[in-house]
Amino acid sequence: MHDEVEDRASQKKSTNRFYNWFNERTGINSVMHASLDEPVPGGARLAYVFGSGLLFIFISQVITGLCLALYYVPSAESAHTSVAYITKQVAAGQFLRSLHYYGSSAMIIVLLLHFLQTFIYGSFKGRRELLWISGALLSFLVLGMGFTGYLLPWDQSAYFATAVGTNIVGEVPFIGQWLTNMLRGGDTLGTLTLSRFYFAHVFLIPGMIFLFIGLHVALFRKAGAAGPINEDPVDPKLPPESFYPRQVVMDMAFALLIMVGLGFLAYFHPVQLGPIADPSNTKFVPRPEWYYLPMFEWLKFWSSRMEVFAVVVIPGILALVFFLIPFLDRSLERRPWRRPIPMLAVCIVLVGMVFLGFKSHLDDLHDHSVAIQLAFQEKQAEEYTKAPFVPRMESASGLPVSTAPADPLVAKGKAVFSSNGCSGCHGAEGTGTANAPSLVGITRKYALPQIAELLHHPNAKMLAGHMPSFTLSTPDVTALFSYLGSLGTPAAEAVPAPLAEAQAPAVEKSAVVRGGPGIPPGTGAVGTASSSAAVAGGKIFEAQSCARCHGEAGAGMGRIPALRVLIAKRSDAQLARLIQAPDAAMKAGGMPPLVASVGDVSAVVAYLRSLAPTKKEDVQGIAPQDAAKSTSAAPASQGIAEKSGGSSAPATAGSAPVASQKGQPTTQVAEASSPASAGRAVFVANGCAACHGKEAQGTHFAPSLIDIGGKYPPSQLIFLLHHPKKAMRAGGMPAVTVDDTQMKDLVAYLSGLGKAPANVGAAPSPSPHSSSDVASKGVAPGVAADRASTTAAAKPVKQMPLSAEAQQGRVIFQHNRCETCHGVDGLHGTVAAPGLAGTASMLPASVLDTLLQHHSTQMKNGNMPPTNMNSNARKELVAYIRSMPSPPDAQ
């Protein structure tokens, strides 16, 4: 027993000796005394625990954030995969990520409680102005941490919510666009955005928080604790009590309570990870985190003209008042019932924020389509979180590659799926949206013949979901079936194969082997080069995303002709110079210079020379003699025939050739009867074709108008156009407001639909070589004449170069993946949505801007997603839409 006492005394002596040695070198005694022996007037209180709780949560966020940063890669290609790896593969990774996620919300809640306690107790009074201001700065830094951290998972919610947030920043006068570009690192969200947000979230903002925490604690020590509400904030009268031990125990108990609560949530309700960010998903409904919901709902009350007040003026005034509270409430009175005006003002702001947050949630519940989409997004995130981890493979260039063997049939099927607008309803990867079900596993349910039959004749359920019918060739259906079978596997990530082969005129097999007339040797029908230089150039063409503007295999896209037409009269040396230093016209069209070696530039030139002619070139301005040469191998059944001048014109689908003066088959344009032709111009100019179809044949937005003259006499038609029925208004049909002459012409056109001969060609005059007869082949006479007049042998619409504003609008149009539904460049549309050229492009800019903000009933019925962009972006998008060409018959 005596020995044990001696041992303990010896150990205590050794400990004291080490502590004294350490204290002499660090002054730990004075630090502990300053920290724990601080006097608290009136004694310890539970109301004082929030400041220590905030410090604990911040330290927890730093620790969990550092653990997550060990695996995170801040790039658009790898960010989502790295977070998925943390969530699904790393031991306790999902628990750590959930702790970090819930910790950010807990920090906002405790911060709000801390400010409320400080304000209600009047603890900012008595020479504590700087203490309050430093705390206010810390609160904004905490909100900044939440904003920058939300993007880092790079899933759908993070991407679209951040897009909305950065658009809101763009509303700041004068510097808004600069701020948006600085945050994003450019015009769009991408790797530069992620790297900037990551730097701010991990280094910049935490460093500033540490700095202001030190300043806040120092100012608190200088001013001292204010004590209870009945204490004098300058000269405390109540007996003080040391911070240690009672207040320390209370603070530790509160921190333990927070830790248990966060652990409970992280374990039993782990945070989900949605699918990777897909800017082409036009159906996604973005919603910010709960603490930004009041601001999100607040902006709904303001029109575009008043957005500056909603984003800058009113929030700026509130923020300024928040900072200046110690200077506005300067009396030493601390009891809240003696300060009615400040208390009432704070109550109004708090109640308003709570009201706006709940209203946003209730609006989502009451809007049926939004509620369905949000539920679908929640389910999609849940399913993705539960799915096994699939590693992302990358090529040497950094582009993703499939882990499955490449299948050209799957790639072609994906192109068929995209080009027919299927992604507009079923999603970019066929995983389904709120408007159409997932197609994953559909090939296990239906065989190839059944799929083909359903495409041609949709069943009742598909028709009820606005599924149109498709008439695809057997090879296309087979390719589409292969792609549908690959959905849900890495093979579905195959790059879509160009469909130029299906669109180009048939070329004899011998011509493909030998090069054929007008085709360089070694070049196939789709322009696939056999030389090594051309192959290398083709890879550079693909890697630089040249097809985004010039089309697959350089076949042209929208207003840009085929590359073979553009380079026909230029030498190789000129091409090389233009590729490296584009001229003014190319720069105005958005053409960037190619920074590459001489060998790479030569390879690109070789690839361009190897491109094969396509049928599209004939429409886009290829010289007549070149067109005749390049299409001489195509049979007349493909609709390509010589004219008297040696040129060729593509036959219109659905119309039969008519004998020309030389006996060769050719497609002609019918004479247009004056009233019906003028009526069609009114039909197009008023946007009727956007819903009822170009030939009034109907779409899934509006019914067919063929034979409507047999159902309604002209007098009833005029009345219906002026006063649509309730069912018509519900479908988005507006009242037609035109003068009497235009109304008579429109009724004449509608009454003649489906009757022979209709002769309502849109072209103002027939071709010089045309005859007066058009033989229809499987198409209604009026429709055949109309198709012939609008698509066969007509002069292409002259397209003006885009202005800088319209060019930027085109970038916005493509970035928001509007092409998914409205087609390439939005010109011709898809089965999911109409084209914008000639209809929307003729609307006034103010009307287009209003429609982008507040969708019409027709647009909502067509599942047009919300347009979340600032006024500048809308202005540029409107400029691009209005720059689209109008048809020759438009008024």
JSON list of C-alpha atoms in Angstrom, two decimals, residues 84 103 142 264 288 362 399 517 527 574 612 623 637 646 694 745 766 887:
[
{"chain": "A", "resi": 84, "resn": "ALA", "atom": "CA", "xyz": [-19.98, 8.35, -56.27]},
{"chain": "A", "resi": 103, "resn": "GLY", "atom": "CA", "xyz": [-23.57, 19.93, -40.86]},
{"chain": "A", "resi": 142, "resn": "VAL", "atom": "CA", "xyz": [-21.22, 30.74, -43.98]},
{"chain": "A", "resi": 264, "resn": "PHE", "atom": "CA", "xyz": [-28.49, 10.00, -36.29]},
{"chain": "A", "resi": 288, "resn": "PRO", "atom": "CA", "xyz": [-32.03, 25.38, -54.23]},
{"chain": "A", "resi": 362, "resn": "LEU", "atom": "CA", "xyz": [-46.81, 24.57, -51.48]},
{"chain": "A", "resi": 399, "resn": "LEU", "atom": "CA", "xyz": [-12.73, 11.69, -73.11]},
{"chain": "A", "resi": 517, "resn": "PRO", "atom": "CA", "xyz": [-17.33, 10.59, -109.94]},
{"chain": "A", "resi": 527, "resn": "GLY", "atom": "CA", "xyz": [-16.74, 10.53, -96.44]},
{"chain": "A", "resi": 574, "resn": "GLN", "atom": "CA", "xyz": [-5.31, 28.76, -98.00]},
{"chain": "A", "resi": 612, "resn": "ALA", "atom": "CA", "xyz": [-17.85, 12.98, -99.73]},
{"chain": "A", "resi": 623, "resn": "ALA", "atom": "CA", "xyz": [-22.41, 24.79, -108.15]},
{"chain": "A", "resi": 637, "resn": "SER", "atom": "CA", "xyz": [-35.37, 6.74, -107.98]},
{"chain": "A", "resi": 646, "resn": "GLY", "atom": "CA", "xyz": [-27.09, 20.27, -116.25]},
{"chain": "A", "resi": 694, "resn": "LYS", "atom": "CA", "xyz": [-46.36, 22.63, -91.67]},
{"chain": "A", "resi": 745, "resn": "ASP", "atom": "CA", "xyz": [-57.53, 34.24, -97.24]},
{"chain": "A", "resi": 766, "resn": "PRO", "atom": "CA", "xyz": [-43.24, 28.29, -110.02]},
{"chain": "A", "resi": 887, "resn": "PRO", "atom": "CA", "xyz": [-40.04, 31.07, -95.30]}
]
